[in-house]
Short mmCIF file of C-alpha atoms and ligand atoms in Angstrom, two decimals:
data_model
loop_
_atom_site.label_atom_id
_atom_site.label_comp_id
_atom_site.label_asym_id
_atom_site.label_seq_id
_atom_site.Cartn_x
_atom_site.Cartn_y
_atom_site.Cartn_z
CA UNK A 1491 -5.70 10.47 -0.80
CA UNK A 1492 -9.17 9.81 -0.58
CA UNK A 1493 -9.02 6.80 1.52
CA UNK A 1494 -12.84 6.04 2.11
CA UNK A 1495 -13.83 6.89 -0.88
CA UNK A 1496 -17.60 5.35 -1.92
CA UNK A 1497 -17.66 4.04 2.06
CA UNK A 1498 -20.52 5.57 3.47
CA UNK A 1499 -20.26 5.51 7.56
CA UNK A 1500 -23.28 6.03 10.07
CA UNK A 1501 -21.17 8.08 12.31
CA UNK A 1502 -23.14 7.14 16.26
CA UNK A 1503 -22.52 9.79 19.42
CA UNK A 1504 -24.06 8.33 22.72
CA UNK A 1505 -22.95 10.89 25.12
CA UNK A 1506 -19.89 12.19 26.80
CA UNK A 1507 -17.60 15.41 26.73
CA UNK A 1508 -15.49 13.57 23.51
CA UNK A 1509 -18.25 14.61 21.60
CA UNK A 1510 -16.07 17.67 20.65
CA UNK A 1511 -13.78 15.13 19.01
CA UNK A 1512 -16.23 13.94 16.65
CA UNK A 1513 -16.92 17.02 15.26
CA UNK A 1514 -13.24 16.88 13.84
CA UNK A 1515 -14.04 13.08 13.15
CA UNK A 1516 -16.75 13.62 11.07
CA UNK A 1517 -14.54 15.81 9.32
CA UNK A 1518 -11.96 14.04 8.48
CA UNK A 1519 -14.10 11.34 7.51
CA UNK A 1520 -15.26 13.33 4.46
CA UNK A 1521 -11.98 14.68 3.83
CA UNK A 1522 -11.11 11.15 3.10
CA UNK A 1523 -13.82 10.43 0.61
CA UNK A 1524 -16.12 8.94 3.02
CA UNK A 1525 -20.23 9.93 3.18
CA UNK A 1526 -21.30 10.45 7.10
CA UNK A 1527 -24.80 9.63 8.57
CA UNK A 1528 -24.55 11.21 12.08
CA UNK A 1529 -26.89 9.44 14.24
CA UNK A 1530 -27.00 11.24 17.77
CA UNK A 1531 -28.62 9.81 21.34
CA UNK A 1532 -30.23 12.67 23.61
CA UNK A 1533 -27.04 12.22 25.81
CA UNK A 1534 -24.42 13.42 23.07
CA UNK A 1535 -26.72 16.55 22.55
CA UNK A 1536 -26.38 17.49 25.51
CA UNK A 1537 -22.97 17.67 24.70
CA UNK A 1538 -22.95 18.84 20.93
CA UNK A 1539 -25.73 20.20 19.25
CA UNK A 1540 -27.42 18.50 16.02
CA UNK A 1541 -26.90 21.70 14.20
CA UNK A 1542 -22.97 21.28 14.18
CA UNK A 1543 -23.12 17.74 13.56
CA UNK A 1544 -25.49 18.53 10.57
CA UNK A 1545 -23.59 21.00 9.04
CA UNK A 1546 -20.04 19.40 9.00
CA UNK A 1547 -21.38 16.12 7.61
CA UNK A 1548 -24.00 18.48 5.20
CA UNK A 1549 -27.18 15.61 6.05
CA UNK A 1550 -29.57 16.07 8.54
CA UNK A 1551 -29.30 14.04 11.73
CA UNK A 1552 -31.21 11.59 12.91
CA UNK A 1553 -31.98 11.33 16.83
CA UNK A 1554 -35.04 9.41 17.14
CA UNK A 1555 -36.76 5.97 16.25
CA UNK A 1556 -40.00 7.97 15.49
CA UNK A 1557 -38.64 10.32 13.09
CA UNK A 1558 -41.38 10.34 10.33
CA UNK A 1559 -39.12 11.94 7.55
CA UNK A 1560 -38.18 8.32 6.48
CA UNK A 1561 -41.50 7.21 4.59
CA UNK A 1562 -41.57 3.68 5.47
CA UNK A 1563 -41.02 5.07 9.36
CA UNK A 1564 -37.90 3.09 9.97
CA UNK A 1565 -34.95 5.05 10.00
CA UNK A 1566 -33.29 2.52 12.14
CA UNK A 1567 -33.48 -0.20 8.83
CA UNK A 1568 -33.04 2.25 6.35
CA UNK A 1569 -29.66 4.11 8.28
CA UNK A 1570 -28.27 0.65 8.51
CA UNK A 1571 -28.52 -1.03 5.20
CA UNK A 1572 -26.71 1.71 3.47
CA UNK A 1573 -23.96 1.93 5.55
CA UNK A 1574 -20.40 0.05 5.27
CA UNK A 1575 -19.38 0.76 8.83
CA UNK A 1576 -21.29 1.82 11.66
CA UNK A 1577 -18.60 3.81 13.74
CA UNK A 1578 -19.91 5.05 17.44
CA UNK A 1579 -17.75 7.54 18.63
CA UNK A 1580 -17.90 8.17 21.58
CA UNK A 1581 -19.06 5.14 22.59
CA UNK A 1582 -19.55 5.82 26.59
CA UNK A 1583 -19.89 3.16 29.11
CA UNK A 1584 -24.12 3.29 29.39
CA UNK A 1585 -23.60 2.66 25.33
CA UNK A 1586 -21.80 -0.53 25.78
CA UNK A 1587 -23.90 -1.99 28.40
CA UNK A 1588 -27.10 -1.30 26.04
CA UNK A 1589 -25.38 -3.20 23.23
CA UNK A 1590 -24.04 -6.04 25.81
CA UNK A 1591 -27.72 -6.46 26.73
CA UNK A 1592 -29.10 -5.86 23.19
CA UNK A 1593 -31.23 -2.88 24.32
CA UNK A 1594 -33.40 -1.38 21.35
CA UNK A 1595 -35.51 1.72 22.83
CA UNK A 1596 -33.41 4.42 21.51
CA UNK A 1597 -32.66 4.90 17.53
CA UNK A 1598 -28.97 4.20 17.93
CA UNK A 1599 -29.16 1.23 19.46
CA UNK A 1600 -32.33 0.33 17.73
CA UNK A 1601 -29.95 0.17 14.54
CA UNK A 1602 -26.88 -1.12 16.26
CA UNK A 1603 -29.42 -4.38 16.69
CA UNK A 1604 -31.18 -3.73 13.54
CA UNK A 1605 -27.93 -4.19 11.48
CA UNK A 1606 -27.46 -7.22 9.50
CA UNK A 1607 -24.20 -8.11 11.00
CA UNK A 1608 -22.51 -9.56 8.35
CA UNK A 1609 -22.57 -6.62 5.76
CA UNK A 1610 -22.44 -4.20 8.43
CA UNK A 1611 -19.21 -3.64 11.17
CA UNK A 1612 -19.92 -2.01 14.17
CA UNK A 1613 -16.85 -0.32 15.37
CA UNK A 1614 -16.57 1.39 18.77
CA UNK A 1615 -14.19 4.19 20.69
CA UNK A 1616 -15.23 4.00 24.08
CA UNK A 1617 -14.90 7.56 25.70
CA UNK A 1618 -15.34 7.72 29.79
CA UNK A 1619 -13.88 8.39 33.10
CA UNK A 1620 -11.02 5.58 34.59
CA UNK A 1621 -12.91 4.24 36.93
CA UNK A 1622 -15.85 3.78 34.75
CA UNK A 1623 -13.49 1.95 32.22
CA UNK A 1624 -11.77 0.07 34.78
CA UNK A 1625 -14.82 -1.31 36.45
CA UNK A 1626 -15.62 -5.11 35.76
CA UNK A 1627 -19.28 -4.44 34.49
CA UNK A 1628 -17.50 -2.03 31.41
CA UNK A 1629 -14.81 -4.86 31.06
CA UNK A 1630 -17.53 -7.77 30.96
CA UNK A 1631 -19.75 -5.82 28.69
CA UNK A 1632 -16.77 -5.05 26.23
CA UNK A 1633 -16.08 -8.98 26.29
CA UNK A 1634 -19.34 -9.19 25.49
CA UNK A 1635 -20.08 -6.69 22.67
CA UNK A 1636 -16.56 -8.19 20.89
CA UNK A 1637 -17.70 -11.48 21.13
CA UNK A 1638 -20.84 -10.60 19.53
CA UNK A 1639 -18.96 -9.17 16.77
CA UNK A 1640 -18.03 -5.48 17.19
CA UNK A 1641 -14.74 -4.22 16.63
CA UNK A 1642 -13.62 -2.32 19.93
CA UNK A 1643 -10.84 0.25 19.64
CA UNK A 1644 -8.36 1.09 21.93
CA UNK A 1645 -8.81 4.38 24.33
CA UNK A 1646 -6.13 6.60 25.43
CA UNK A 1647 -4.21 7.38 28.25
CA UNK A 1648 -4.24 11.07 29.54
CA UNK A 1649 -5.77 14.12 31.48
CA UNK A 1650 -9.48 13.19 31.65
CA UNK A 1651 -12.35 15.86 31.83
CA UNK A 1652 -13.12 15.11 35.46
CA UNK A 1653 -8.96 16.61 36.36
CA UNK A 1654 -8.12 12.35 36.75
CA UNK A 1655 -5.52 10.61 34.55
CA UNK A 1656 -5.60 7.55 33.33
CA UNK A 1657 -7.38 5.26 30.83
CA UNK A 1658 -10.62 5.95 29.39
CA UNK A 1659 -9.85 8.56 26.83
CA UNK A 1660 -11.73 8.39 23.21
CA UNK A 1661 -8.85 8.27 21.02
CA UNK A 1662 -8.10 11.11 18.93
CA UNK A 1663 -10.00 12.36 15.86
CA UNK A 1664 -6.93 11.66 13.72
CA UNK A 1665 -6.03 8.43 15.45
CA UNK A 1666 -9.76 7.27 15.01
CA UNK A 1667 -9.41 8.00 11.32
CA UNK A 1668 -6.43 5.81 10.79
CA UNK A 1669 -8.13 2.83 12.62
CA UNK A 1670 -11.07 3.05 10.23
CA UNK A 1671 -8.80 3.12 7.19
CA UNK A 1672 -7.16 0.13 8.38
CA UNK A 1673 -10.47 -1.29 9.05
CA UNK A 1674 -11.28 -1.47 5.30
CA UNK A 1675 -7.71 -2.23 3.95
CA UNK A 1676 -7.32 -5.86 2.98
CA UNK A 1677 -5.77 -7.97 5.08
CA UNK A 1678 -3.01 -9.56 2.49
CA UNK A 1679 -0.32 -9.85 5.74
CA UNK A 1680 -2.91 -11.41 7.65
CA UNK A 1681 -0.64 -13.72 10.08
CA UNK A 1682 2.65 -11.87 9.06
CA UNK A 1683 5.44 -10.70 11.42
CA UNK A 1684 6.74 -8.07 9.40
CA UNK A 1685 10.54 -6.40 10.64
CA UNK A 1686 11.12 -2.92 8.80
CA UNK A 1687 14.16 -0.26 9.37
CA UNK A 1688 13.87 2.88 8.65
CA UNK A 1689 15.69 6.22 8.73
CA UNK A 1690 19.29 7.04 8.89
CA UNK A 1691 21.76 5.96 11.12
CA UNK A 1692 23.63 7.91 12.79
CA UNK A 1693 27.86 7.66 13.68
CA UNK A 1694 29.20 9.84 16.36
CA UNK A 1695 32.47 11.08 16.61
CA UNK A 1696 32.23 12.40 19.66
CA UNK A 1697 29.36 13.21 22.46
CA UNK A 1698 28.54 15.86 20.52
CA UNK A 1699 29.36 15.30 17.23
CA UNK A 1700 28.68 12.51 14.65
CA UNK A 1701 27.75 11.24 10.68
CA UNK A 1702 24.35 10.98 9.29
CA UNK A 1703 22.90 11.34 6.29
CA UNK A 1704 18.94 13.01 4.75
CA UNK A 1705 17.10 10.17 4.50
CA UNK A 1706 13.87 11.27 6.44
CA UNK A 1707 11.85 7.66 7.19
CA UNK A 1708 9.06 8.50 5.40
CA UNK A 1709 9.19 5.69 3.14
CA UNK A 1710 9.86 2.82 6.10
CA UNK A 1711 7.49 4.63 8.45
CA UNK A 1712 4.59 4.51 5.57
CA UNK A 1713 5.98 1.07 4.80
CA UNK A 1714 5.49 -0.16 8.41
CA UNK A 1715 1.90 1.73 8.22
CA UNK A 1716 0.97 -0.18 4.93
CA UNK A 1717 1.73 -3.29 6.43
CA UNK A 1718 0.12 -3.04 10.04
CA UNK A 1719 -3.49 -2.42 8.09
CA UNK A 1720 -2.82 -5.34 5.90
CA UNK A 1721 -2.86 -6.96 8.87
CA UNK A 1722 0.67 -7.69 10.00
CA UNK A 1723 2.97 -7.38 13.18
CA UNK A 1724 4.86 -4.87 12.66
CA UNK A 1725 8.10 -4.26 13.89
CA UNK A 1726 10.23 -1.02 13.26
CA UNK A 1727 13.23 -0.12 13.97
CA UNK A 1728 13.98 3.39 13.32
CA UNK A 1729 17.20 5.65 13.28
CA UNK A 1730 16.82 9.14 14.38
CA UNK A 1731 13.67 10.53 12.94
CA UNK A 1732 11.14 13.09 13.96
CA UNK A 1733 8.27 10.90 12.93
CA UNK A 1734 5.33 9.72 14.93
CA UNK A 1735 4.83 5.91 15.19
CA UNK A 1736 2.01 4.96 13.08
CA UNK A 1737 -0.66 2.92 15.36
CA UNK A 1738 -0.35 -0.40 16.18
CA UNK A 1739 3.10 -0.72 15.36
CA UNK A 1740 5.64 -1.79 17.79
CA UNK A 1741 8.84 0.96 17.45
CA UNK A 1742 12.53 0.67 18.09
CA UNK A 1743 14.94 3.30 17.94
CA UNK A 1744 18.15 3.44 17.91
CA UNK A 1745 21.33 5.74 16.99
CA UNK A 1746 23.88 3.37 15.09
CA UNK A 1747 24.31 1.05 12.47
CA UNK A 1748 25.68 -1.56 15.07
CA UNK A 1749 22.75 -0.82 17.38
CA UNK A 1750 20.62 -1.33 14.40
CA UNK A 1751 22.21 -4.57 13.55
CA UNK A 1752 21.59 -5.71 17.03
CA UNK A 1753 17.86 -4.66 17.19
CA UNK A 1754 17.39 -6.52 13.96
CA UNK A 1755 19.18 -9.61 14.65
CA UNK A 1756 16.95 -11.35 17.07
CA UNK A 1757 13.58 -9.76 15.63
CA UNK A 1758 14.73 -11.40 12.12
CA UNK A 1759 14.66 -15.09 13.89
CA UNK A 1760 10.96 -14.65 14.45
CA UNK A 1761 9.96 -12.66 11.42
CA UNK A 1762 8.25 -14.02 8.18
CA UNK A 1763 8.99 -10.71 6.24
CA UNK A 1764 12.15 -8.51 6.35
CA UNK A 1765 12.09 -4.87 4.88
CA UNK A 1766 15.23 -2.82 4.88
CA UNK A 1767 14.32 0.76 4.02
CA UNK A 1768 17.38 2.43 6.70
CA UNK A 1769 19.72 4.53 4.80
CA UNK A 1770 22.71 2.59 6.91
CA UNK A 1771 26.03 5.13 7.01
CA UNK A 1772 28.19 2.30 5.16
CA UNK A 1773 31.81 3.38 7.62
CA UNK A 1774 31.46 4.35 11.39
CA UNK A 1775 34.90 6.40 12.69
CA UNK A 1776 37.22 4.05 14.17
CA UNK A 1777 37.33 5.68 17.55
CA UNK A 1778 34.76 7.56 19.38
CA UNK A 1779 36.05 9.74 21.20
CA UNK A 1780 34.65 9.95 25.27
CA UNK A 1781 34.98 13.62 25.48
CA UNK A 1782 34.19 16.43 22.62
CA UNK A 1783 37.76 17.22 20.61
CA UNK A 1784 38.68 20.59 20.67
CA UNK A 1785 40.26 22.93 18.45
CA UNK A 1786 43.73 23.07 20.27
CA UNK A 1787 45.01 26.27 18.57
CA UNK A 1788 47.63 24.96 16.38
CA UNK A 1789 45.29 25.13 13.50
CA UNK A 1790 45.58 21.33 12.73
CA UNK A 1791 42.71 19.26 11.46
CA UNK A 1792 41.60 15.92 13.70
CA UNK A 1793 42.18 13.10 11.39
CA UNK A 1794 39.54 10.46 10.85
CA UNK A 1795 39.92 6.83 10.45
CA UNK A 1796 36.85 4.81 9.21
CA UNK A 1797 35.93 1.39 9.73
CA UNK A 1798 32.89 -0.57 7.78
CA UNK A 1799 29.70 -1.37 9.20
CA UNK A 1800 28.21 -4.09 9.24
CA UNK A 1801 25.81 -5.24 6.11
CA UNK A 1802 22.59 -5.66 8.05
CA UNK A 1803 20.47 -6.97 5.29
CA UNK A 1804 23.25 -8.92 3.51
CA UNK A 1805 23.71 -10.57 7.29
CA UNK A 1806 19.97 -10.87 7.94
CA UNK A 1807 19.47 -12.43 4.14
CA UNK A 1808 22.24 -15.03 5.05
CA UNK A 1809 20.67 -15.64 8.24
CA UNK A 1810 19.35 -19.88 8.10
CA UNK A 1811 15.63 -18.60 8.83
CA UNK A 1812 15.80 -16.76 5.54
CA UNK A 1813 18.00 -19.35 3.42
CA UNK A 1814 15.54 -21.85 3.93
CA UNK A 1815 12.63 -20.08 2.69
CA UNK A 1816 10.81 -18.82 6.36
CA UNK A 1817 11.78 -15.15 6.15
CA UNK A 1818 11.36 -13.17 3.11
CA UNK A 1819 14.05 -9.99 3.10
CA UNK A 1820 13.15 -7.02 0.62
CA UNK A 1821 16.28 -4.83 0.34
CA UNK A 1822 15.85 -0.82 -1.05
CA UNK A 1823 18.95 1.12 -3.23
CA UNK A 1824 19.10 4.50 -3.26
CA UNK A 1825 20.83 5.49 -6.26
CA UNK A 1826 22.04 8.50 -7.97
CA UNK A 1827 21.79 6.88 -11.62
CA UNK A 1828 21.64 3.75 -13.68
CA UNK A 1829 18.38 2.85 -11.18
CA UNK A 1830 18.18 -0.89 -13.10
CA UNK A 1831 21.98 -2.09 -13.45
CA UNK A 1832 22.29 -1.18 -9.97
CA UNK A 1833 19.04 -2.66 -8.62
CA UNK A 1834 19.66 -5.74 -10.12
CA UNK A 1835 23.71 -6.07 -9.14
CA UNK A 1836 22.77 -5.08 -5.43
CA UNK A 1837 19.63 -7.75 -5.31
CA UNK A 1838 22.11 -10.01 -6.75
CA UNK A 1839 24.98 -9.39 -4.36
CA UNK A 1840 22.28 -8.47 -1.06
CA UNK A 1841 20.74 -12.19 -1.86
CA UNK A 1842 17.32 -10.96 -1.78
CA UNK A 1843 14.49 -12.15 -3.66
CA UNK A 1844 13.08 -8.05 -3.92
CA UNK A 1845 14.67 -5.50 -4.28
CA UNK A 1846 13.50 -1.86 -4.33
CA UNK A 1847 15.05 1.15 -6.30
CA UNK A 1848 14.87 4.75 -6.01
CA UNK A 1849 16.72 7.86 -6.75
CA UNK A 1850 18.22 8.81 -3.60
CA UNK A 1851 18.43 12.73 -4.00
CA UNK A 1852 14.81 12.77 -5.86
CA UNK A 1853 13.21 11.34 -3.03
CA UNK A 1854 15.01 12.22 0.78
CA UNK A 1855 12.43 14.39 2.66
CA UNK A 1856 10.19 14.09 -0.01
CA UNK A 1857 6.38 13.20 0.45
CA UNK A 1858 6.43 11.15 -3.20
CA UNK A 1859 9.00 8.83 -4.75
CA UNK A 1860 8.80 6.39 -7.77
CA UNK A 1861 9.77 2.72 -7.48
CA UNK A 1862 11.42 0.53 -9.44
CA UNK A 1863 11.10 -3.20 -8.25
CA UNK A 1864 13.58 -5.80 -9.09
CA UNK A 1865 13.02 -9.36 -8.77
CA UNK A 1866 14.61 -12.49 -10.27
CA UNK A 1867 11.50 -12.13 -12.83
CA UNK A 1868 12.51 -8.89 -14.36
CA UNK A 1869 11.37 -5.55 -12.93
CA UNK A 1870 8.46 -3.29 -12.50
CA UNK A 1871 8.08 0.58 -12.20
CA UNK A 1872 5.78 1.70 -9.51
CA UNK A 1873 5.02 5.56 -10.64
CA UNK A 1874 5.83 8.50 -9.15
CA UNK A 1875 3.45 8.40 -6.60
CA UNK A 1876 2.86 9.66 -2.46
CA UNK A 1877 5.14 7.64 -0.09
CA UNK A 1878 1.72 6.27 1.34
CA UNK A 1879 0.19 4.83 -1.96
CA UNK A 1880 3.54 3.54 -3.19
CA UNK A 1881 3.94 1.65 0.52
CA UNK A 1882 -0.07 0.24 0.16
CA UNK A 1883 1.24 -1.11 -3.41
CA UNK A 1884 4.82 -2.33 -2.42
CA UNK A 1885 3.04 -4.21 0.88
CA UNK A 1886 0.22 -5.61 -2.12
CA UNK A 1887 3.48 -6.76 -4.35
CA UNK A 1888 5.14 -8.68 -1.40
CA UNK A 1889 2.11 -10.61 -0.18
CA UNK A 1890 1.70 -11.60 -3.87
CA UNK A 1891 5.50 -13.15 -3.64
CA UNK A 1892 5.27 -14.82 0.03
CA UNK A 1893 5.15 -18.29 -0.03
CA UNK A 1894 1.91 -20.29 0.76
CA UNK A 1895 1.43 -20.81 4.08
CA UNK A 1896 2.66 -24.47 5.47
CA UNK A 1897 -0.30 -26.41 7.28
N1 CTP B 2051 21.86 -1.82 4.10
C1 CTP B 2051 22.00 -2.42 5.33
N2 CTP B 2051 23.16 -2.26 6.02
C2 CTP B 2051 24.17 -1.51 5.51
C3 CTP B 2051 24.03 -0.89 4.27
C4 CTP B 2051 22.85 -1.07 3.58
O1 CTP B 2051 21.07 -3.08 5.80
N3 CTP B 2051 25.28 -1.37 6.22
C5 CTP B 2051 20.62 -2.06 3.33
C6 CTP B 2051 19.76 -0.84 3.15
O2 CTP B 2051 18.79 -0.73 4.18
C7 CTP B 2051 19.11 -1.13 1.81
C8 CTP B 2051 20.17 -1.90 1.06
O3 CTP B 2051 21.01 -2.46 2.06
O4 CTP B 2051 17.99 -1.99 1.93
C9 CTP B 2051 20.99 -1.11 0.09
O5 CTP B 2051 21.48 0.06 0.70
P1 CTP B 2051 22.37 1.10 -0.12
O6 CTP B 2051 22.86 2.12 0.82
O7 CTP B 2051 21.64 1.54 -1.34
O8 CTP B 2051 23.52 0.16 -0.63
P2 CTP B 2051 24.92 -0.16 -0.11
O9 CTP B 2051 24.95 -1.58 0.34
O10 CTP B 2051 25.38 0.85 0.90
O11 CTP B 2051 25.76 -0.05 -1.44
P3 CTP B 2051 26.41 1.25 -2.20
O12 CTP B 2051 26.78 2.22 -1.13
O13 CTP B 2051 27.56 0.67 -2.90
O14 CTP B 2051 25.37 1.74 -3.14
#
């Protein structure tokens, strides 16, 4: 989607065996639109050399303070007044404590120092062993470097290149990616507590048998996304879906509509934004049966009897928290035909301020959808569009409708 495009990023490796990873990083960086200044320390060579580094992001690299290919001789002002981010990855524990101390006798953190702070973001992924991570001088350090204004990024959890586990790990190339997107995204849900569901539901009949539907997730899953870089809390609650949890956002699942109702319910009470994108089974069989039914020979068919679920965004949009204005529900209809007189009779009948309409069978599974939003204003088409950009312009049409903050 070209998500950094025009961002140029001086891409920093101080050393340690995730070095690997930012050969991918680098990659993905320009996939995404991005230019990448890799700026190396004589640790991280020892690790990767320039030469790959130079030819994935297609500019030479810069290693030293007293390169004389800049003309003015100050690569560490000129590599940092371009840039929009200055990203090092890996960032290892010796890195940190340079920073913490302000340390300037090596080019990259010559222009970590050099940078004018304001214009210019320093983001770190620490990369080292558990202990090293663990210890209070990395700890103090990292209080130290965030309190002077960089952004520090989580590490992972995992098998570490000395055979320990445990924290410590450089998060992964595509993880890192998705952080610095977010980094740049506007932060319209700033303050937010955002509640989404997503996916289908599903109804068993018995332990091994039960109703569902297609809906995939794609749409709540990029919704929750969206809304955790505009800088929201995000809360989903998913059905069953194959679908990784995008970062930073705090994940639910559950199976049935009534489980779903109950995961919502509380959440709701504390939420300032409510987002129903779960294709809810609308009946549930009466009876579940404890043990799998079996054909008994006879030929004869079980018989099902149905019973309703409940309406979990009808109940939610009743709820007192939203009636009086504190939590602002956005219901979806998936709909065969006749997108706008059913939009507009379900907003009506939901309660909801916005409401969202899409062909059902045009978009289940699908990567791209079209929108059509419904308000008490009239109604807007969002165009056919990926499930990502159409989530990053839905999230931009709700912050536009929340009320002003109370002080
Ligand atoms: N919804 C819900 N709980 C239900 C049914 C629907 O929360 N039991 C929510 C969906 O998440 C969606 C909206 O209500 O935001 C509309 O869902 P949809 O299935 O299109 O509508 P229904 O209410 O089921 O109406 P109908 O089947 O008549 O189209």
């Amino acid at each position: 989607m070209n998500e950094l495009a025009g961002k140029h990023i001086v891409l920093g490796l101080s050393g340690g065996v995730a070095c690997y990873k930012s050969a991918e990083l680098c990659r993905a960086l320009i996939k995404e639109g991005a230019t990448v200044q890799v700026v190396m320390t004589e640790a991280a060579a020892q690790f990767i050399t320039p030469v790959t580094m130079q030819a994935l992001s297609n500019r030479t690299v810069y290693g030293s303070q007293w390169d004389a290919r800049e003309a003015n001789n100050m690569p560490h002002i000129n590599l940092s007044r371009e840039a929009d981010a200055i990203l090092v990855a890996p960032c290892s524990a010796d890195f940190i404590a340079r920073l913490a101390q302000g340390r300037a006798d090596e080019l990259l953190s010559l222009l970590c120092l050099a940078r004018p702070a304001q214009q210019v973001p320093l983001l770190l992924a620490p990369a080292m062993n558990r202990e090293m991570w663990a210890h209070p001088a990395t700890q103090r350090n990292l209080a130290q470097v965030a309190q002077d204004g960089a952004t520090v990024l989580a590490v992972g959890n995992g098998d570490q290149a000395c055979g320990e586990t445990g924290d410590g790990r450089m998060l992964e190339p595509a993880e890192l990616l998705e952080e610095v997107i977010a980094f740049f995204t506007p932060k319209v849900l700033a303050g937010q507590k955002v509640l989404v569901t997503a996916g289908p539901t599903f109804e068993a009949i018995d332990p091994v048998r039960g109703i569902t539907n297609h809906s995939s997730g794609k749409m709540g899953f990029a919704i929750a996304r969206a809304a955790r870089e505009a800088g929201a809390e995000v809360t989903l609650v998913a059905g069953p879906v194959h679908l990784p949890t995008p970062r930073g956002v705090h994940r639910i699942n559950v199976q049935s509509a009534q489980k779903m109702l109950e995961a919502v319910v509380p959440r709701a009470q504390v939420a300032t934004v409510f987002i129903a994108t779960a294709a809810v089974a609308d009946w549930r069989p009466a009876t579940q049966a404890e043990q799998k039914i079996k054909k008994d020979g006879s030929g004869q068919t079980p018989v099902l009897g149905f019973v309703e679920n409940p309406d979990i965004l009808a109940t939610v949009a009743q709820s007192q928290h939203a009636l009086v204005g504190d939590l602002f529900c956005v219901g979806f209809a998936a709909e065969s035909h006749d997108l706008l007189a059913h939009a507009s009779a379900k907003r009506e009948r939901k309660g909801v301020p916005l409401l969202v309409g899409n062909i059902g069978p045009a978009t289940f599974g699908q990567d791209d959808n079209a929108l059509l939003l419904v308000d008490a204003q009239g109604h807007r088409e969002l165009p056919r569009a990926s499930k990502r950009a159409l989530a990053r312009q839905l999230v931009a049409e709700i912050a536009l409708r929340l009320p002003v903050p109370r002080v």
